[in-house]
Amino acid sequence: MANSLLTDASRRLDRALQYVSISEDTAERLKSPKASLKVSIPVRMDDGSLRVFEGYRVHFDDTRGPTKGGIRFHPQVNLDEVQSLAFWMTFKCAALNLPFGGAKGGVTLNPKELSKAELERLSRGYIDAIANFIGPDTDIPAPDVYTNPMIMGWMMDQYSIIRQQRSPAVITGKPVALGGSLGRSTATGTGAFYVLEAMMAHLLGQPSDQANKPAQTVAVQGFGNAGSVVARLLFDAGYAVVAVSDSHGGIYTPQGLDIPSIQQFKADTRAVQAVYCDGTVCSLVDHKVITNEELLQLEVDILIPAALENQITAANADAIRARYIFEVANGPISADADDILDAKGITVFPDILVNAGGVTVSYFEWVQNRSGLYWTLEEVNQRLKQQMVTAAETIWQIAQTHQTSMRTAAYVQALTSLGAAMDARGTRADYVGEKG
Ligand code: NAD
C-alpha cells in the first residue's frame, strides 16, 4: 500500500532528528496532528437543490502559538492531504521563528463549478461549521489553492457575525479594504527572491565579484501568483530568465525572456506568450515552445518549481540539469528524489524556507489587525526581507556545521525551536502523574 502523504512528509523529519537533541516523546508527538475536525456543509444551490460538501480543519501543533494555515478548495482535498499540509505549516512557522503553530483546512469541491453566490454560501457555511475551532488566539486561516482575498473577506465577515464583534485578526489574506496587509499578494515571490539573493551570495560571491561574469540563467515552472513575482524580481536584478511556463506548457529562449512584457500580456489575455511589448503593442519574439517536463530538464543555473507538488520524483530526478533548485511550490520534490538530486550535486533550497514569505506577511497582517496600526508597503517589505534573510542565513550555517542538505538543516532549525518551546512549557503530564 502506498504511504500516506503524512507518512511521506514525516520522512524528512526522521533525517533531521539525528542532529537535534529533543526527547523521543517530543519527536513521537510531532508525527501526529493534535486535532482533526471533519464537517458537513449543507449549501442551497442556485437551482433550489441542497448539496452537502465535506470540509476539514486540522491543528497539527500549537506549542509555539496559535495555529496558522490556509484553506484549500479543491476536488482532491482529503483528511490525509490536509494533515500533511498542516504538518508542513508547523515546521515552516518554526523554521521562520514566527509565533505560530501549524494548521490547514479544506473543502472537497471544484470551485469552478459553483456560481459566485454558491461559493459565498459555501464559504460562510464552512465558517459556521468550524467557528468554535478557529479564532484570533487559537487558529488563524488564510488563502491557499483556489481560495483568494474575496473568500477570506466573506469568511471574516461570517465569523464576525457569529461572534457579534468585528474580528479581522481571525483570518489573513483579506482584501486591503477589510484589513488586509499591503504586500501580502506579492509576499511569497518577494520572500523567495530575498532568500535566493542571500544564498547566491554564498554560492557565487557578492554581486561585485560577479560583475564581469555572465548572468545566471533561470527557468520558472508556473507563472502564477508566486512564480511571476519571483521571475520579475530576478529579471529586474539582471538574471537571465530563459524559460517560464503555465499549465498549457512553456516558452524558452537562451538569451532570456522580457518578463515585464510577458506579465503585461498575461494580464491582458491570461496567456503566457514569448512577447516584447512596446507600450500597449506586444509582438512575438523568437522562442522555442517546450513542455513542462522539458522545462524541468533545461541546463540552467537556477530552477524554480512554482506550480504543483510532486513535479520532480524518482522517475525524472536523474534528468534534472540545474545547479540549484529553489522550491517555491509546496512539495514539488518527492522524498525519494532528494537522494538522487543530492548525488548529482544539485543544491536544493526547501519549500519550508523559500516560500515562507506568504505566511510571514500573513503574520504581519495579524499583528497590524491586533494593534490597529497599519504599515506602508516599504515597512512590510523591509521586515519581510529581515525575517527571510535571517532564517536563510541561520539554516545555511546549520547545513555547513552538520555538512547536511539545506532541507535537513531547515528541519533541524524548526525542530530545535519546537523542542525548546515544548521543554519550556514544562511537563504537565509528569506533574499529574500521567507518565509512567
Ligand atoms: P497560482 O494558481 O497563482 O499559479 C499556479 C501556476 O502554475 C499557474 O500559472 C498555472 O497555470 C501553473 N500550473 C498549473 N499546473 C501546472 C503544470 N502542470 N505545469 C506547470 N504549470 C502549471 O498559484 P500560486 O499561488 O502561485 O501557488 C503556486 C505554488 O506556490 C503552490 O504550490 C502553492 O502551494 C505555493 N505557495 C503559494 C503561496 C502564495 O502565497 N501564493 C504561498 C506558499 C506556497
Tab-separated table of C-alpha atoms and ligand atoms in Angstrom:
chain	number	residue	atom	x	y	z
A	1	MET	CA	0.000	0.000	0.000
A	2	ALA	CA	1.291	3.494	-0.850
A	3	ASN	CA	2.472	5.625	2.062
A	4	SER	CA	0.081	8.317	3.220
A	5	LEU	CA	1.149	11.868	2.377
A	6	LEU	CA	1.669	12.497	6.077
A	7	THR	CA	3.976	9.470	6.418
A	8	ASP	CA	5.951	10.691	3.390
A	9	ALA	CA	6.165	14.229	4.815
A	10	SER	CA	7.426	12.966	8.165
A	11	ARG	CA	10.312	11.087	6.447
A	12	ARG	CA	12.045	14.479	6.192
A	13	LEU	CA	11.666	14.797	9.970
A	14	ASP	CA	13.405	11.469	10.636
A	15	ARG	CA	16.563	12.671	8.840
A	16	ALA	CA	16.754	15.842	10.926
A	17	LEU	CA	16.191	14.092	14.266
A	18	GLN	CA	19.753	12.717	14.332
A	19	TYR	CA	21.131	16.280	14.591
A	20	VAL	CA	18.760	17.600	17.296
A	21	SER	CA	18.678	16.737	20.967
A	22	ILE	CA	14.969	16.550	21.614
A	23	SER	CA	13.297	13.838	23.633
A	24	GLU	CA	11.855	10.749	21.977
A	25	ASP	CA	8.481	11.720	23.465
A	26	THR	CA	8.570	15.089	21.692
A	27	ALA	CA	9.654	13.550	18.392
A	28	GLU	CA	6.884	10.968	18.584
A	29	ARG	CA	4.321	13.617	19.474
A	30	LEU	CA	5.282	15.654	16.378
A	31	LYS	CA	4.317	12.870	13.994
A	32	SER	CA	0.569	13.100	14.662
A	33	PRO	CA	-1.798	16.079	14.451
A	34	LYS	CA	-3.190	17.440	17.701
A	35	ALA	CA	-6.793	17.661	16.486
A	36	SER	CA	-8.636	16.972	13.234
A	37	LEU	CA	-12.176	18.199	12.575
A	38	LYS	CA	-14.331	16.840	9.758
A	39	VAL	CA	-17.532	18.730	8.957
A	40	SER	CA	-20.504	18.537	6.580
A	41	ILE	CA	-21.519	21.796	4.943
A	42	PRO	CA	-25.057	21.952	3.534
A	43	VAL	CA	-25.344	24.530	0.738
A	44	ARG	CA	-28.513	25.738	-1.004
A	45	MET	CA	-27.671	25.770	-4.725
A	46	ASP	CA	-28.994	28.354	-7.177
A	47	ASP	CA	-31.493	25.838	-8.635
A	48	GLY	CA	-33.066	25.314	-5.205
A	49	SER	CA	-31.472	21.898	-4.548
A	50	LEU	CA	-29.317	21.134	-1.496
A	51	ARG	CA	-25.737	19.836	-1.747
A	52	VAL	CA	-23.685	18.716	1.225
A	53	PHE	CA	-19.896	19.260	0.975
A	54	GLU	CA	-17.180	17.693	3.144
A	55	GLY	CA	-14.734	20.026	4.882
A	56	TYR	CA	-11.772	19.691	7.234
A	57	ARG	CA	-9.695	21.754	9.624
A	58	VAL	CA	-6.590	20.285	11.268
A	59	HIS	CA	-4.486	21.701	14.115
A	60	PHE	CA	-1.126	19.984	13.892
A	61	ASP	CA	0.721	21.581	16.804
A	62	ASP	CA	0.126	24.740	18.846
A	63	THR	CA	3.108	24.728	21.222
A	64	ARG	CA	4.674	27.860	19.678
A	65	GLY	CA	1.443	29.846	19.332
A	66	PRO	CA	-1.998	29.817	17.753
A	67	THR	CA	-2.086	27.570	14.716
A	68	LYS	CA	-1.848	29.096	11.233
A	69	GLY	CA	-2.565	27.680	7.788
A	70	GLY	CA	-4.550	28.160	4.609
A	71	ILE	CA	-7.898	26.851	3.389
A	72	ARG	CA	-7.870	24.890	0.109
A	73	PHE	CA	-10.928	24.401	-2.130
A	74	HIS	CA	-10.041	21.506	-4.451
A	75	PRO	CA	-11.619	18.233	-5.645
A	76	GLN	CA	-8.697	16.220	-4.216
A	77	VAL	CA	-8.890	17.624	-0.685
A	78	ASN	CA	-8.977	14.791	1.866
A	79	LEU	CA	-8.027	14.382	5.516
A	80	ASP	CA	-4.565	12.917	4.778
A	81	GLU	CA	-3.660	15.858	2.491
A	82	VAL	CA	-4.913	18.446	4.995
A	83	GLN	CA	-2.968	16.755	7.815
A	84	SER	CA	0.271	16.748	5.794
A	85	LEU	CA	-0.170	20.398	4.788
A	86	ALA	CA	-0.732	21.218	8.483
A	87	PHE	CA	2.493	19.324	9.285
A	88	TRP	CA	4.420	21.493	6.763
A	89	MET	CA	2.914	24.677	8.216
A	90	THR	CA	4.097	23.686	11.715
A	91	PHE	CA	7.686	23.330	10.520
A	92	LYS	CA	7.555	26.392	8.247
A	93	CYS	CA	6.426	28.683	11.094
A	94	ALA	CA	9.041	27.201	13.439
A	95	ALA	CA	11.857	27.469	10.847
A	96	LEU	CA	10.978	31.138	10.266
A	97	ASN	CA	10.581	31.756	14.008
A	98	LEU	CA	7.020	33.047	13.570
A	99	PRO	CA	4.987	32.774	16.814
A	100	PHE	CA	2.550	30.255	15.345
A	101	GLY	CA	1.862	26.558	15.263
A	102	GLY	CA	0.644	24.803	12.125
A	103	ALA	CA	-2.843	24.134	10.753
A	104	LYS	CA	-4.625	23.653	7.447
A	105	GLY	CA	-8.184	23.448	6.166
A	106	GLY	CA	-10.013	22.443	3.057
A	107	VAL	CA	-13.288	21.654	1.365
A	108	THR	CA	-13.602	18.881	-1.239
A	109	LEU	CA	-15.061	20.548	-4.342
A	110	ASN	CA	-14.259	22.081	-7.691
A	111	PRO	CA	-14.945	25.783	-7.074
A	112	LYS	CA	-15.048	26.439	-10.828
A	113	GLU	CA	-18.381	24.534	-10.942
A	114	LEU	CA	-20.071	26.876	-8.426
A	115	SER	CA	-21.603	30.278	-9.102
A	116	LYS	CA	-20.241	33.214	-7.118
A	117	ALA	CA	-23.340	33.211	-4.866
A	118	GLU	CA	-22.994	29.445	-4.224
A	119	LEU	CA	-19.295	29.906	-3.438
A	120	GLU	CA	-20.164	32.629	-0.914
A	121	ARG	CA	-22.820	30.422	0.770
A	122	LEU	CA	-20.320	27.541	0.911
A	123	SER	CA	-17.585	29.787	2.386
A	124	ARG	CA	-19.938	31.120	5.067
A	125	GLY	CA	-21.246	27.597	5.753
A	126	TYR	CA	-17.688	26.333	6.258
A	127	ILE	CA	-17.074	29.066	8.850
A	128	ASP	CA	-20.391	28.219	10.592
A	129	ALA	CA	-19.141	24.634	10.856
A	130	ILE	CA	-15.643	25.390	12.186
A	131	ALA	CA	-16.267	28.652	14.125
A	132	ASN	CA	-15.520	27.068	17.502
A	133	PHE	CA	-12.284	25.548	16.157
A	134	ILE	CA	-10.759	28.869	14.949
A	135	GLY	CA	-10.165	32.319	16.458
A	136	PRO	CA	-7.552	35.112	16.612
A	137	ASP	CA	-5.874	33.433	19.617
A	138	THR	CA	-6.419	29.796	18.643
A	139	ASP	CA	-6.262	29.159	14.896
A	140	ILE	CA	-5.986	31.698	12.053
A	141	PRO	CA	-6.807	30.558	8.477
A	142	ALA	CA	-5.574	32.157	5.221
A	143	PRO	CA	-5.959	31.558	1.458
A	144	ASP	CA	-4.498	28.524	-0.293
A	145	VAL	CA	-5.112	26.823	-3.653
A	146	TYR	CA	-8.359	28.153	-5.271
A	147	THR	CA	-9.220	30.486	-2.388
A	148	ASN	CA	-8.475	34.210	-2.520
A	149	PRO	CA	-8.903	37.565	-0.718
A	150	MET	CA	-12.597	37.794	-1.681
A	151	ILE	CA	-13.301	34.453	0.025
A	152	MET	CA	-11.241	35.497	3.078
A	153	GLY	CA	-13.389	38.661	3.282
A	154	TRP	CA	-16.640	36.615	3.319
A	155	MET	CA	-15.197	34.252	5.941
A	156	MET	CA	-14.039	37.099	8.202
A	157	ASP	CA	-17.499	38.690	7.912
A	158	GLN	CA	-19.254	35.410	8.791
A	159	TYR	CA	-17.025	34.858	11.831
A	160	SER	CA	-17.692	38.462	12.951
A	161	ILE	CA	-21.475	37.875	12.644
A	162	ILE	CA	-21.235	34.697	14.752
A	163	ARG	CA	-19.142	36.396	17.454
A	164	GLN	CA	-21.125	39.655	17.181
A	165	GLN	CA	-17.927	41.673	17.007
A	166	ARG	CA	-15.670	42.680	14.136
A	167	SER	CA	-12.808	40.166	14.157
A	168	PRO	CA	-10.296	40.968	11.394
A	169	ALA	CA	-7.460	39.024	13.093
A	170	VAL	CA	-9.304	35.697	12.707
A	171	ILE	CA	-8.155	35.330	9.104
A	172	THR	CA	-5.344	36.712	6.919
A	173	GLY	CA	-5.021	37.357	3.190
A	174	LYS	CA	-8.108	39.596	3.326
A	175	PRO	CA	-8.745	42.425	0.861
A	176	VAL	CA	-6.809	45.550	1.937
A	177	ALA	CA	-10.185	47.348	2.329
A	178	LEU	CA	-11.103	44.869	5.106
A	179	GLY	CA	-7.806	44.999	7.000
A	180	GLY	CA	-5.545	43.016	4.662
A	181	SER	CA	-1.833	43.914	4.606
A	182	LEU	CA	-0.104	45.759	1.808
A	183	GLY	CA	2.408	43.421	0.171
A	184	ARG	CA	0.520	40.189	1.005
A	185	SER	CA	-0.292	39.366	-2.623
A	186	THR	CA	3.382	39.572	-3.697
A	187	ALA	CA	4.850	38.220	-0.439
A	188	THR	CA	5.655	34.638	-1.485
A	189	GLY	CA	7.574	35.620	-4.632
A	190	THR	CA	9.285	38.540	-2.909
A	191	GLY	CA	10.332	36.397	0.065
A	192	ALA	CA	11.698	33.739	-2.308
A	193	PHE	CA	13.736	36.413	-4.105
A	194	TYR	CA	15.291	37.625	-0.824
A	195	VAL	CA	16.273	34.043	0.098
A	196	LEU	CA	17.697	33.389	-3.376
A	197	GLU	CA	19.812	36.558	-3.370
A	198	ALA	CA	21.219	35.788	0.092
A	199	MET	CA	22.058	32.199	-0.858
A	200	MET	CA	23.595	33.089	-4.250
A	201	ALA	CA	25.971	35.447	-2.419
A	202	HIS	CA	27.284	32.357	-0.549
A	203	LEU	CA	27.405	30.207	-3.658
A	204	LEU	CA	28.899	32.719	-6.093
A	205	GLY	CA	30.302	35.585	-4.020
A	206	GLN	CA	28.919	39.121	-3.626
A	207	PRO	CA	27.382	40.916	-6.663
A	208	SER	CA	30.597	42.924	-7.127
A	209	ASP	CA	32.555	39.636	-7.551
A	210	GLN	CA	30.088	38.623	-10.258
A	211	ALA	CA	30.224	41.904	-12.202
A	212	ASN	CA	32.119	40.520	-15.175
A	213	LYS	CA	30.528	37.064	-15.183
A	214	PRO	CA	27.589	36.092	-17.441
A	215	ALA	CA	24.116	36.464	-15.897
A	216	GLN	CA	22.819	33.403	-14.049
A	217	THR	CA	20.186	31.579	-16.104
A	218	VAL	CA	16.796	30.753	-14.539
A	219	ALA	CA	13.789	28.571	-15.500
A	220	VAL	CA	10.464	29.090	-13.669
A	221	GLN	CA	7.735	26.424	-13.784
A	222	GLY	CA	4.352	28.093	-13.089
A	223	PHE	CA	3.837	31.770	-13.955
A	224	GLY	CA	1.135	32.347	-11.304
A	225	ASN	CA	0.963	34.495	-8.202
A	226	ALA	CA	4.251	33.263	-6.737
A	227	GLY	CA	6.200	32.325	-9.909
A	228	SER	CA	5.536	35.518	-11.885
A	229	VAL	CA	6.595	37.744	-8.968
A	230	VAL	CA	9.892	35.955	-8.412
A	231	ALA	CA	10.560	35.875	-12.195
A	232	ARG	CA	10.019	39.651	-12.410
A	233	LEU	CA	12.281	40.422	-9.443
A	234	LEU	CA	15.027	38.208	-10.889
A	235	PHE	CA	14.675	39.882	-14.308
A	236	ASP	CA	14.947	43.329	-12.675
A	237	ALA	CA	18.045	42.173	-10.769
A	238	GLY	CA	19.819	41.127	-14.002
A	239	TYR	CA	19.258	37.348	-14.063
A	240	ALA	CA	18.503	35.799	-17.469
A	241	VAL	CA	15.065	34.196	-17.072
A	242	VAL	CA	15.273	31.881	-20.081
A	243	ALA	CA	12.071	29.827	-19.617
A	244	VAL	CA	8.646	30.147	-17.960
A	245	SER	CA	5.502	28.001	-18.185
A	246	ASP	CA	1.904	27.577	-17.132
A	247	SER	CA	-0.442	24.583	-17.185
A	248	HIS	CA	-0.520	24.743	-21.031
A	249	GLY	CA	3.281	24.468	-21.468
A	250	GLY	CA	6.404	26.615	-21.594
A	251	ILE	CA	8.438	29.089	-23.658
A	252	TYR	CA	12.219	29.164	-23.882
A	253	THR	CA	14.851	31.455	-25.319
A	254	PRO	CA	18.536	31.125	-24.341
A	255	GLN	CA	19.163	34.903	-24.329
A	256	GLY	CA	16.417	35.477	-21.743
A	257	LEU	CA	12.739	36.487	-21.872
A	258	ASP	CA	11.339	40.002	-21.346
A	259	ILE	CA	9.407	39.241	-18.153
A	260	PRO	CA	7.603	42.643	-17.814
A	261	SER	CA	6.186	42.169	-21.344
A	262	ILE	CA	5.058	38.617	-20.531
A	263	GLN	CA	3.366	39.856	-17.336
A	264	GLN	CA	1.619	42.635	-19.252
A	265	PHE	CA	0.449	40.244	-21.984
A	266	LYS	CA	-0.786	37.717	-19.419
A	267	ALA	CA	-2.745	40.385	-17.519
A	268	ASP	CA	-4.500	41.323	-20.783
A	269	THR	CA	-5.087	37.850	-22.272
A	270	ARG	CA	-4.497	35.253	-19.437
A	271	ALA	CA	-1.997	33.542	-21.818
A	272	VAL	CA	1.757	33.096	-21.253
A	273	GLN	CA	3.488	34.007	-24.548
A	274	ALA	CA	7.056	34.978	-25.540
A	275	VAL	CA	6.419	38.642	-26.370
A	276	TYR	CA	8.121	42.014	-26.309
A	277	CYS	CA	5.752	44.918	-25.641
A	278	ASP	CA	6.362	48.498	-26.756
A	279	GLY	CA	3.685	50.458	-24.904
A	280	THR	CA	0.435	48.610	-25.497
A	281	VAL	CA	1.658	46.843	-28.647
A	282	CYS	CA	3.076	43.368	-27.993
A	283	SER	CA	4.775	41.252	-30.678
A	284	LEU	CA	6.028	37.684	-30.561
A	285	VAL	CA	9.800	37.222	-30.198
A	286	ASP	CA	11.922	34.322	-31.410
A	287	HIS	CA	11.453	31.424	-28.983
A	288	LYS	CA	11.018	27.687	-28.641
A	289	VAL	CA	7.803	26.106	-27.320
A	290	ILE	CA	8.626	23.467	-24.670
A	291	THR	CA	6.668	21.149	-22.385
A	292	ASN	CA	6.729	21.453	-18.617
A	293	GLU	CA	8.779	18.256	-18.475
A	294	GLU	CA	11.371	19.799	-20.855
A	295	LEU	CA	11.463	22.993	-18.782
A	296	LEU	CA	12.394	20.999	-15.686
A	297	GLN	CA	15.245	19.341	-17.596
A	298	LEU	CA	16.822	22.518	-19.048
A	299	GLU	CA	20.518	23.107	-18.402
A	300	VAL	CA	20.173	26.280	-16.320
A	301	ASP	CA	21.850	27.630	-13.213
A	302	ILE	CA	18.628	28.001	-11.217
A	303	LEU	CA	15.379	26.003	-11.481
A	304	ILE	CA	12.291	27.345	-9.696
A	305	PRO	CA	9.307	24.962	-9.489
A	306	ALA	CA	6.394	27.286	-8.616
A	307	ALA	CA	3.329	25.271	-9.682
A	308	LEU	CA	2.367	21.966	-8.085
A	309	GLU	CA	3.589	19.239	-5.753
A	310	ASN	CA	5.483	16.101	-6.919
A	311	GLN	CA	6.948	17.556	-10.135
A	312	ILE	CA	10.400	16.045	-9.543
A	313	THR	CA	10.258	12.414	-8.439
A	314	ALA	CA	12.465	9.315	-8.666
A	315	ALA	CA	11.154	8.973	-12.253
A	316	ASN	CA	12.738	12.189	-13.607
A	317	ALA	CA	15.244	13.368	-10.955
A	318	ASP	CA	18.149	11.868	-12.886
A	319	ALA	CA	17.350	14.066	-15.915
A	320	ILE	CA	17.459	17.371	-13.961
A	321	ARG	CA	20.451	19.507	-15.052
A	322	ALA	CA	20.043	22.701	-12.987
A	323	ARG	CA	22.744	23.533	-10.435
A	324	TYR	CA	20.393	24.977	-7.816
A	325	ILE	CA	16.681	24.427	-7.156
A	326	PHE	CA	14.575	26.864	-5.136
A	327	GLU	CA	11.226	25.277	-4.168
A	328	VAL	CA	8.584	27.994	-4.405
A	329	ALA	CA	5.719	25.472	-4.693
A	330	ASN	CA	4.836	23.317	-1.687
A	331	GLY	CA	6.321	19.818	-2.032
A	332	PRO	CA	7.474	19.968	-5.697
A	333	ILE	CA	10.177	17.338	-4.996
A	334	SER	CA	9.151	13.954	-3.589
A	335	ALA	CA	11.124	12.493	-0.669
A	336	ASP	CA	12.572	9.691	-2.854
A	337	ALA	CA	14.033	12.244	-5.325
A	338	ASP	CA	16.085	14.004	-2.606
A	339	ASP	CA	18.962	11.482	-2.649
A	340	ILE	CA	19.132	11.355	-6.459
A	341	LEU	CA	19.453	15.158	-6.713
A	342	ASP	CA	21.964	15.159	-3.878
A	343	ALA	CA	24.128	12.533	-5.595
A	344	LYS	CA	24.130	14.686	-8.752
A	345	GLY	CA	25.483	17.632	-6.719
A	346	ILE	CA	22.307	19.720	-7.146
A	347	THR	CA	21.680	22.028	-4.183
A	348	VAL	CA	18.004	22.232	-3.182
A	349	PHE	CA	16.620	25.109	-1.123
A	350	PRO	CA	13.468	23.760	0.560
A	351	ASP	CA	9.846	24.961	0.412
A	352	ILE	CA	9.525	25.489	4.170
A	353	LEU	CA	12.173	28.227	3.843
A	354	VAL	CA	11.817	29.529	0.274
A	355	ASN	CA	8.017	30.016	0.114
A	356	ALA	CA	7.559	31.198	3.701
A	357	GLY	CA	7.153	34.854	2.631
A	358	GLY	CA	3.386	34.314	2.328
A	359	VAL	CA	2.871	33.183	5.916
A	360	THR	CA	5.361	35.806	7.123
A	361	VAL	CA	3.290	38.669	5.711
A	362	SER	CA	0.147	36.898	6.977
A	363	TYR	CA	1.777	37.174	10.421
A	364	PHE	CA	2.354	40.902	9.779
A	365	GLU	CA	-1.326	41.252	8.802
A	366	TRP	CA	-2.417	39.600	12.071
A	367	VAL	CA	-0.094	41.940	14.046
A	368	GLN	CA	-1.481	45.009	12.238
A	369	ASN	CA	-5.100	43.868	12.833
A	370	ARG	CA	-4.452	43.401	16.545
A	371	SER	CA	-2.585	46.692	17.015
A	372	GLY	CA	-4.796	48.776	14.712
A	373	LEU	CA	-1.655	50.371	13.268
A	374	TYR	CA	-1.108	49.775	9.547
A	375	TRP	CA	2.301	49.704	7.817
A	376	THR	CA	3.457	51.066	4.462
A	377	LEU	CA	4.493	48.677	1.689
A	378	GLU	CA	8.129	49.670	2.306
A	379	GLU	CA	7.841	48.738	6.002
A	380	VAL	CA	6.244	45.391	5.136
A	381	ASN	CA	8.948	44.504	2.600
A	382	GLN	CA	11.753	45.656	4.865
A	383	ARG	CA	10.504	43.417	7.703
A	384	LEU	CA	9.903	40.573	5.254
A	385	LYS	CA	13.476	40.814	3.995
A	386	GLN	CA	14.881	40.803	7.509
A	387	GLN	CA	12.832	37.749	8.519
A	388	MET	CA	13.619	35.755	5.362
A	389	VAL	CA	17.340	36.547	5.228
A	390	THR	CA	17.822	35.856	8.951
A	391	ALA	CA	16.159	32.434	8.598
A	392	ALA	CA	18.082	31.620	5.412
A	393	GLU	CA	21.445	32.518	6.996
A	394	THR	CA	20.691	30.523	10.152
A	395	ILE	CA	19.738	27.462	8.118
A	396	TRP	CA	22.793	27.895	5.860
A	397	GLN	CA	25.053	27.852	8.948
A	398	ILE	CA	23.344	24.696	10.282
A	399	ALA	CA	23.886	23.000	6.901
A	400	GLN	CA	27.583	23.957	6.972
A	401	THR	CA	28.034	22.812	10.577
A	402	HIS	CA	26.454	19.387	10.044
A	403	GLN	CA	27.505	19.045	6.392
A	404	THR	CA	23.924	18.283	5.526
A	405	SER	CA	21.339	19.403	2.955
A	406	MET	CA	19.503	22.722	3.301
A	407	ARG	CA	16.256	20.738	3.660
A	408	THR	CA	17.536	18.747	6.614
A	409	ALA	CA	19.040	21.935	8.072
A	410	ALA	CA	15.654	23.703	7.823
A	411	TYR	CA	14.006	20.833	9.720
A	412	VAL	CA	16.835	20.916	12.296
A	413	GLN	CA	16.168	24.627	12.857
A	414	ALA	CA	12.411	24.044	13.140
A	415	LEU	CA	12.800	21.055	15.481
A	416	THR	CA	15.220	22.953	17.719
A	417	SER	CA	12.730	25.778	18.065
A	418	LEU	CA	9.778	23.415	18.636
A	419	GLY	CA	11.708	21.266	21.110
A	420	ALA	CA	12.774	24.323	23.140
A	421	ALA	CA	9.150	25.539	23.295
A	422	MET	CA	7.901	22.121	24.366
A	423	ASP	CA	10.540	21.839	27.087
A	424	ALA	CA	9.915	25.408	28.286
A	425	ARG	CA	6.229	24.677	28.693
A	426	GLY	CA	7.055	22.109	31.369
A	427	THR	CA	5.957	18.550	31.745
A	428	ARG	CA	2.374	18.809	32.859
A	429	ALA	CA	1.980	15.098	32.235
A	430	ASP	CA	4.700	14.362	34.841
A	431	TYR	CA	3.061	16.606	37.465
A	432	VAL	CA	-0.317	14.998	37.113
A	433	GLY	CA	1.238	11.544	37.149
A	434	GLU	CA	0.050	10.567	33.677
A	435	LYS	CA	3.506	9.483	32.570
A	436	GLY	CA	4.978	6.099	33.538
B	1	NAD	P1	-1.389	30.185	-8.918
B	1	NAD	O1	-2.651	29.420	-9.118
B	1	NAD	O2	-1.412	31.677	-8.889
B	1	NAD	O3	-0.304	29.768	-10.035
B	1	NAD	C1	-0.012	28.458	-10.359
B	1	NAD	C2	0.639	28.471	-11.737
B	1	NAD	O4	1.018	27.136	-12.052
B	1	NAD	C3	-0.293	28.928	-12.854
B	1	NAD	O5	0.444	29.710	-13.766
B	1	NAD	C4	-0.730	27.609	-13.503
B	1	NAD	O6	-1.053	27.774	-14.888
B	1	NAD	C5	0.550	26.832	-13.342
B	1	NAD	N1	0.352	25.405	-13.456
B	1	NAD	C6	-0.703	24.647	-13.078
B	1	NAD	N2	-0.490	23.365	-13.415
B	1	NAD	C7	0.741	23.326	-13.986
B	1	NAD	C8	1.531	22.294	-14.533
B	1	NAD	N3	1.100	21.032	-14.581
B	1	NAD	N4	2.750	22.614	-15.004
B	1	NAD	C9	3.181	23.885	-14.991
B	1	NAD	N5	2.488	24.901	-14.501
B	1	NAD	C10	1.267	24.612	-14.011
B	1	NAD	O7	-0.766	29.592	-7.559
B	1	NAD	P2	0.340	30.233	-6.625
B	1	NAD	O8	-0.326	30.948	-5.509
B	1	NAD	O9	1.380	30.939	-7.442
B	1	NAD	O10	0.950	28.898	-5.999
B	1	NAD	C11	1.920	28.125	-6.694
B	1	NAD	C12	2.608	27.211	-5.687
B	1	NAD	O11	3.197	28.012	-4.672
B	1	NAD	C13	1.678	26.219	-4.979
B	1	NAD	O12	2.407	25.033	-4.728
B	1	NAD	C14	1.404	26.899	-3.661
B	1	NAD	O13	1.049	25.983	-2.640
B	1	NAD	C15	2.748	27.552	-3.421
B	1	NAD	N6	2.666	28.640	-2.454
B	1	NAD	C16	1.976	29.769	-2.755
B	1	NAD	C17	1.878	30.759	-1.790
B	1	NAD	C18	1.151	32.039	-2.074
B	1	NAD	O14	1.101	32.890	-1.164
B	1	NAD	N7	0.645	32.254	-3.268
B	1	NAD	C19	2.487	30.595	-0.531
B	1	NAD	C20	3.223	29.437	-0.273
B	1	NAD	C21	3.282	28.448	-1.239
